[in-house]
Amino acid sequence: MPSETAPQERVWMSFPRPGVTLGETDTDRAAGFATWSAVAAAVADFEPVTMLVDPVAADAAAQHLRADIATVPAPVGEFWMRDTGPTFVLGQDGRLGAVDWVFNGWGDHDWANWLPDRPTARTVAEMAGAEVVSSALVNEGGGIHVDGEGTVLLTRTVQLDPRRNPEATQGTVEVEMARTLGATTPIWLPRGLHRDMDSLGTSGHVDIVATIASPGVLLLHSQEDPSHPDHAIMAHIREVLEAATDARGRHFEILDLPAPATLQDGEGWVDYSYVNHLVVNGGVIACGYGEDRADARAREILAAAYPGRKVVTVDARELFARGGGIHCITQHQPVSGPAALASLNGQGAASAAAQTSHTTQGGVR
């Protein structure tokens, strides 16, 4: 799996459909439609976007989406493409692969409408012309981050969640990360943010906690207010990451991304995070929270971490109210073919070959 900063072919998304996650009122639904559409428009200013649209949301998609965003009719249950869609990888010859994780609604929660999403990863893989890499691991794209050199960030409360993988062990998960992603150096975080651990959360996705901006450089969520539970949680996570070394044996240079000043909403402590951004060709699509000073500070940090890319802010409060952010609703597809080999960033031929030479069946249980 190449770094998220590698050249991209396009970004995939799913348009929200009516249901519990979108909201019960017309106001809730309109806000969700508008925010997903705003993210798609921001991405489309940099690279192509393809949006899966369930037939029940076709009229809303036609009303809200910009004309240059491609739409494809397909079943949609939960509309967090980072988790329901495939994770793209490159083979040693540059061929495009797509890891088809098992998705069970972040642990088979009773509120999650995940059954329609069973074919999503393979549907996207087919449209992208990718070879499928099958996996029996229940996992989501929001639960991993890689540096393209063999390092992967994981969370014990996600991959080892008994509601996801009751028989998996740390060792079997690590073998599966090496087989599917070419990631040979796992770094395990102990848990996720406070809000994300509740009954409506993912149990600790890494993509609101930390991301590797470039090899050896890590962007880390920082909650500066000691009254927020995430203040202590992030202090512990920071200790883990300070002690860790990546696939090249480096200790990370850690860059803090301070949370905005807002601490709570109507449901309790918020997990607003600027870590949950999307890197695109020539740009970064950043979460905003209606706080000019904090949003501007995040743009400055992101611009420094991703030199040469324009940072654009999209208000993400309606996303986080539903359980995620900009990274969560998007899935990037890297450029493939011989010209894409450089994006492997020096991964060994053996680990790259393990990613996709043909359709692969695998298991971790």
PDB file of C-alpha atoms in Angstrom, residues 36 44 54 70 105 123-124 130 174 201 211 235 247 254 264-265 286 288 290 319 331:
ATOM      1  CA  TRP A  36     -21.048  15.179   1.549  1.00  0.00           C
ATOM      2  CA  ALA A  44     -13.099  17.526  -7.576  1.00  0.00           C
ATOM      3  CA  ASP A  54     -28.188   4.224  -3.902  1.00  0.00           C
ATOM      4  CA  ALA A  70     -19.364  11.031 -11.755  1.00  0.00           C
ATOM      5  CA  GLY A 105     -20.654  -2.348  10.651  1.00  0.00           C
ATOM      6  CA  THR A 123     -17.934  -3.234  -6.995  1.00  0.00           C
ATOM      7  CA  VAL A 124     -15.412  -0.408  -6.682  1.00  0.00           C
ATOM      8  CA  ALA A 130      -8.236  -3.595  -9.803  1.00  0.00           C
ATOM      9  CA  GLU A 174       0.316  -8.660  11.645  1.00  0.00           C
ATOM     10  CA  GLY A 201     -18.245   4.887  17.441  1.00  0.00           C
ATOM     11  CA  THR A 211      -1.291   9.960  10.312  1.00  0.00           C
ATOM     12  CA  ALA A 235      -0.714  11.729  26.383  1.00  0.00           C
ATOM     13  CA  ALA A 247      10.124   0.216   9.075  1.00  0.00           C
ATOM     14  CA  ILE A 254       5.864  14.203  15.892  1.00  0.00           C
ATOM     15  CA  GLN A 264     -18.769  19.315  23.746  1.00  0.00           C
ATOM     16  CA  ASP A 265     -21.888  19.144  21.643  1.00  0.00           C
ATOM     17  CA  ALA A 286      -9.039  19.650   5.814  1.00  0.00           C
ATOM     18  CA  GLY A 288     -13.124  22.775   9.685  1.00  0.00           C
ATOM     19  CA  GLY A 290     -16.352  26.980  12.483  1.00  0.00           C
ATOM     20  CA  LEU A 319     -19.785  14.683   9.428  1.00  0.00           C
ATOM     21  CA  GLN A 331     -11.201   6.513  -0.445  1.00  0.00           C
TER      22      GLN A 331
END
